[in-house]
Amino acid sequence: MARIKRRAAPVDYSLCCQTVTVYHRDGDSYTRKVVHNAFLDFKKVESIGKTGSREVNSFLLVMPCSEQAVFVGDKVMLGEGPEITGREDWAALLPARHHGLVIVQYADPKYWRGRLIHVEAGG
């Protein structure tokens, strides 16, 4: 009997089990999207410059998706974040005021066999 060969999945998304809220601004329009299958990891790194070393916070966000769901400039909060209705709410969303809030500095879509499989974002 012939064996059926199964193709392995390109990536294991078992760690993408966190909830995040993605805030996006497009002109005068502000949107909030809660995503339940994400991975958000925070880390601290040492940065060495002319005046010595300093601690810098960074993050990595992985979101499995079939269309790009996060862009440069978006704000992402760990967990389910508050509703926003306009410019004032957007301006009040600051990492210094909200624990677990980050601002996306790069968004890198990843493809496998011609299809978008996830987006990696960070800052």
PDB file of C-alpha atoms in Angstrom:
ATOM      1  CA  MET A   1       0.000   0.000   0.000  1.00  0.00           C
ATOM      2  CA  ALA A   2       1.390   3.402  -0.958  1.00  0.00           C
ATOM      3  CA  ARG A   3       1.908   5.912   1.800  1.00  0.00           C
ATOM      4  CA  ILE A   4       0.468   9.365   1.410  1.00  0.00           C
ATOM      5  CA  LYS A   5       3.167  11.911   2.022  1.00  0.00           C
ATOM      6  CA  ARG A   6       1.977  14.884   4.050  1.00  0.00           C
ATOM      7  CA  ARG A   7       3.636  18.245   3.797  1.00  0.00           C
ATOM      8  CA  ALA A   8       4.884  19.675   7.034  1.00  0.00           C
ATOM      9  CA  ALA A   9       3.480  23.005   8.142  1.00  0.00           C
ATOM     10  CA  PRO A  10       5.972  25.818   7.468  1.00  0.00           C
ATOM     11  CA  VAL A  11       5.833  27.185  11.008  1.00  0.00           C
ATOM     12  CA  ASP A  12       4.536  26.039  14.375  1.00  0.00           C
ATOM     13  CA  TYR A  13       2.154  28.689  15.728  1.00  0.00           C
ATOM     14  CA  SER A  14       1.441  26.979  19.054  1.00  0.00           C
ATOM     15  CA  LEU A  15       3.036  29.909  20.920  1.00  0.00           C
ATOM     16  CA  CYS A  16       0.710  32.381  19.193  1.00  0.00           C
ATOM     17  CA  CYS A  17      -1.862  32.128  21.954  1.00  0.00           C
ATOM     18  CA  GLN A  18      -1.865  35.669  23.357  1.00  0.00           C
ATOM     19  CA  THR A  19      -4.451  38.390  22.909  1.00  0.00           C
ATOM     20  CA  VAL A  20      -3.286  41.788  21.659  1.00  0.00           C
ATOM     21  CA  THR A  21      -5.090  44.928  20.584  1.00  0.00           C
ATOM     22  CA  VAL A  22      -3.873  46.666  17.429  1.00  0.00           C
ATOM     23  CA  TYR A  23      -4.615  50.388  17.051  1.00  0.00           C
ATOM     24  CA  HIS A  24      -4.251  51.807  13.545  1.00  0.00           C
ATOM     25  CA  ARG A  25      -4.466  55.391  12.323  1.00  0.00           C
ATOM     26  CA  ASP A  26      -5.258  56.233   8.706  1.00  0.00           C
ATOM     27  CA  GLY A  27      -5.643  59.992   8.300  1.00  0.00           C
ATOM     28  CA  ASP A  28      -8.516  61.008  10.566  1.00  0.00           C
ATOM     29  CA  SER A  29      -9.744  57.439  10.949  1.00  0.00           C
ATOM     30  CA  TYR A  30      -8.802  55.358  14.005  1.00  0.00           C
ATOM     31  CA  THR A  31      -9.441  51.618  14.313  1.00  0.00           C
ATOM     32  CA  ARG A  32      -9.046  49.071  17.087  1.00  0.00           C
ATOM     33  CA  LYS A  33      -8.761  45.349  16.410  1.00  0.00           C
ATOM     34  CA  VAL A  34      -8.487  42.632  19.056  1.00  0.00           C
ATOM     35  CA  VAL A  35      -6.420  39.654  17.864  1.00  0.00           C
ATOM     36  CA  HIS A  36      -6.511  36.391  19.842  1.00  0.00           C
ATOM     37  CA  ASN A  37      -3.756  34.408  18.073  1.00  0.00           C
ATOM     38  CA  ALA A  38      -0.645  36.518  18.496  1.00  0.00           C
ATOM     39  CA  PHE A  39       2.758  36.257  20.153  1.00  0.00           C
ATOM     40  CA  LEU A  40       4.180  39.386  21.820  1.00  0.00           C
ATOM     41  CA  ASP A  41       7.570  39.171  23.501  1.00  0.00           C
ATOM     42  CA  PHE A  42       9.318  42.012  25.328  1.00  0.00           C
ATOM     43  CA  LYS A  43      13.070  42.143  25.855  1.00  0.00           C
ATOM     44  CA  LYS A  44      15.723  44.472  27.209  1.00  0.00           C
ATOM     45  CA  VAL A  45      19.020  44.933  25.433  1.00  0.00           C
ATOM     46  CA  GLU A  46      22.153  46.930  26.186  1.00  0.00           C
ATOM     47  CA  SER A  47      22.964  49.710  23.752  1.00  0.00           C
ATOM     48  CA  ILE A  48      26.485  51.098  23.770  1.00  0.00           C
ATOM     49  CA  GLY A  49      27.062  54.622  22.517  1.00  0.00           C
ATOM     50  CA  LYS A  50      29.579  57.435  22.875  1.00  0.00           C
ATOM     51  CA  THR A  51      28.441  58.209  26.418  1.00  0.00           C
ATOM     52  CA  GLY A  52      28.412  54.601  27.638  1.00  0.00           C
ATOM     53  CA  SER A  53      25.844  51.843  27.822  1.00  0.00           C
ATOM     54  CA  ARG A  54      22.134  52.134  28.418  1.00  0.00           C
ATOM     55  CA  GLU A  55      19.225  49.751  28.627  1.00  0.00           C
ATOM     56  CA  VAL A  56      16.813  49.723  25.685  1.00  0.00           C
ATOM     57  CA  ASN A  57      13.424  47.997  25.534  1.00  0.00           C
ATOM     58  CA  SER A  58      12.368  46.192  22.372  1.00  0.00           C
ATOM     59  CA  PHE A  59       9.683  43.742  21.322  1.00  0.00           C
ATOM     60  CA  LEU A  60       8.754  41.116  18.750  1.00  0.00           C
ATOM     61  CA  LEU A  61       5.170  40.574  17.602  1.00  0.00           C
ATOM     62  CA  VAL A  62       4.163  37.596  15.454  1.00  0.00           C
ATOM     63  CA  MET A  63       0.658  37.531  14.000  1.00  0.00           C
ATOM     64  CA  PRO A  64      -0.437  34.610  11.804  1.00  0.00           C
ATOM     65  CA  CYS A  65      -2.723  36.072   9.133  1.00  0.00           C
ATOM     66  CA  SER A  66      -3.801  35.933   5.506  1.00  0.00           C
ATOM     67  CA  GLU A  67      -3.625  39.713   5.066  1.00  0.00           C
ATOM     68  CA  GLN A  68      -1.275  42.246   6.638  1.00  0.00           C
ATOM     69  CA  ALA A  69      -2.754  43.157  10.005  1.00  0.00           C
ATOM     70  CA  VAL A  70      -0.119  45.470  11.504  1.00  0.00           C
ATOM     71  CA  PHE A  71       1.793  48.401  10.010  1.00  0.00           C
ATOM     72  CA  VAL A  72       4.590  50.801  10.941  1.00  0.00           C
ATOM     73  CA  GLY A  73       3.218  53.404  13.352  1.00  0.00           C
ATOM     74  CA  ASP A  74       0.503  51.150  14.756  1.00  0.00           C
ATOM     75  CA  LYS A  75       0.184  50.850  18.506  1.00  0.00           C
ATOM     76  CA  VAL A  76      -0.125  47.367  20.002  1.00  0.00           C
ATOM     77  CA  MET A  77      -1.236  46.561  23.537  1.00  0.00           C
ATOM     78  CA  LEU A  78      -0.897  43.224  25.291  1.00  0.00           C
ATOM     79  CA  GLY A  79      -4.393  42.002  26.148  1.00  0.00           C
ATOM     80  CA  GLU A  80      -7.671  43.651  25.271  1.00  0.00           C
ATOM     81  CA  GLY A  81      -7.106  47.409  25.262  1.00  0.00           C
ATOM     82  CA  PRO A  82      -9.588  50.258  25.620  1.00  0.00           C
ATOM     83  CA  GLU A  83     -11.796  51.589  22.833  1.00  0.00           C
ATOM     84  CA  ILE A  84     -10.609  54.714  21.025  1.00  0.00           C
ATOM     85  CA  THR A  85     -12.872  57.230  19.321  1.00  0.00           C
ATOM     86  CA  GLY A  86     -10.594  59.904  17.952  1.00  0.00           C
ATOM     87  CA  ARG A  87      -7.404  61.925  17.965  1.00  0.00           C
ATOM     88  CA  GLU A  88      -7.435  62.602  21.707  1.00  0.00           C
ATOM     89  CA  ASP A  89      -7.723  58.899  22.567  1.00  0.00           C
ATOM     90  CA  TRP A  90      -4.963  58.071  20.060  1.00  0.00           C
ATOM     91  CA  ALA A  91      -2.670  60.731  21.542  1.00  0.00           C
ATOM     92  CA  ALA A  92      -3.334  59.411  25.066  1.00  0.00           C
ATOM     93  CA  LEU A  93      -2.154  55.904  24.095  1.00  0.00           C
ATOM     94  CA  LEU A  94       1.470  56.243  25.205  1.00  0.00           C
ATOM     95  CA  PRO A  95       3.791  53.449  26.343  1.00  0.00           C
ATOM     96  CA  ALA A  96       4.724  55.509  29.415  1.00  0.00           C
ATOM     97  CA  ARG A  97       1.054  55.568  30.484  1.00  0.00           C
ATOM     98  CA  HIS A  98      -0.045  52.042  29.486  1.00  0.00           C
ATOM     99  CA  HIS A  99       1.884  48.953  30.596  1.00  0.00           C
ATOM    100  CA  GLY A 100       2.293  46.516  27.692  1.00  0.00           C
ATOM    101  CA  LEU A 101       1.797  49.136  24.948  1.00  0.00           C
ATOM    102  CA  VAL A 102       4.345  49.344  22.128  1.00  0.00           C
ATOM    103  CA  ILE A 103       4.671  51.314  18.898  1.00  0.00           C
ATOM    104  CA  VAL A 104       5.516  49.356  15.745  1.00  0.00           C
ATOM    105  CA  GLN A 105       8.755  50.520  14.086  1.00  0.00           C
ATOM    106  CA  TYR A 106       8.918  47.775  11.451  1.00  0.00           C
ATOM    107  CA  ALA A 107       6.412  45.322   9.982  1.00  0.00           C
ATOM    108  CA  ASP A 108       7.802  42.438   7.951  1.00  0.00           C
ATOM    109  CA  PRO A 109       5.294  40.191   6.132  1.00  0.00           C
ATOM    110  CA  LYS A 110       6.450  36.569   5.718  1.00  0.00           C
ATOM    111  CA  TYR A 111       5.383  34.401   2.785  1.00  0.00           C
ATOM    112  CA  TRP A 112       5.457  30.667   2.165  1.00  0.00           C
ATOM    113  CA  ARG A 113       4.618  29.215  -1.239  1.00  0.00           C
ATOM    114  CA  GLY A 114       3.380  32.577  -2.422  1.00  0.00           C
ATOM    115  CA  ARG A 115       0.949  33.125   0.446  1.00  0.00           C
ATOM    116  CA  LEU A 116       1.212  35.469   3.407  1.00  0.00           C
ATOM    117  CA  ILE A 117       1.473  33.292   6.521  1.00  0.00           C
ATOM    118  CA  HIS A 118       2.330  35.795   9.240  1.00  0.00           C
ATOM    119  CA  VAL A 119       3.614  39.287   9.961  1.00  0.00           C
ATOM    120  CA  GLU A 120       6.568  39.962  12.236  1.00  0.00           C
ATOM    121  CA  ALA A 121       6.651  43.408  13.778  1.00  0.00           C
ATOM    122  CA  GLY A 122       8.901  45.043  16.310  1.00  0.00           C
ATOM    123  CA  GLY A 123      10.633  48.053  17.619  1.00  0.00           C
TER     124      GLY A 123
END
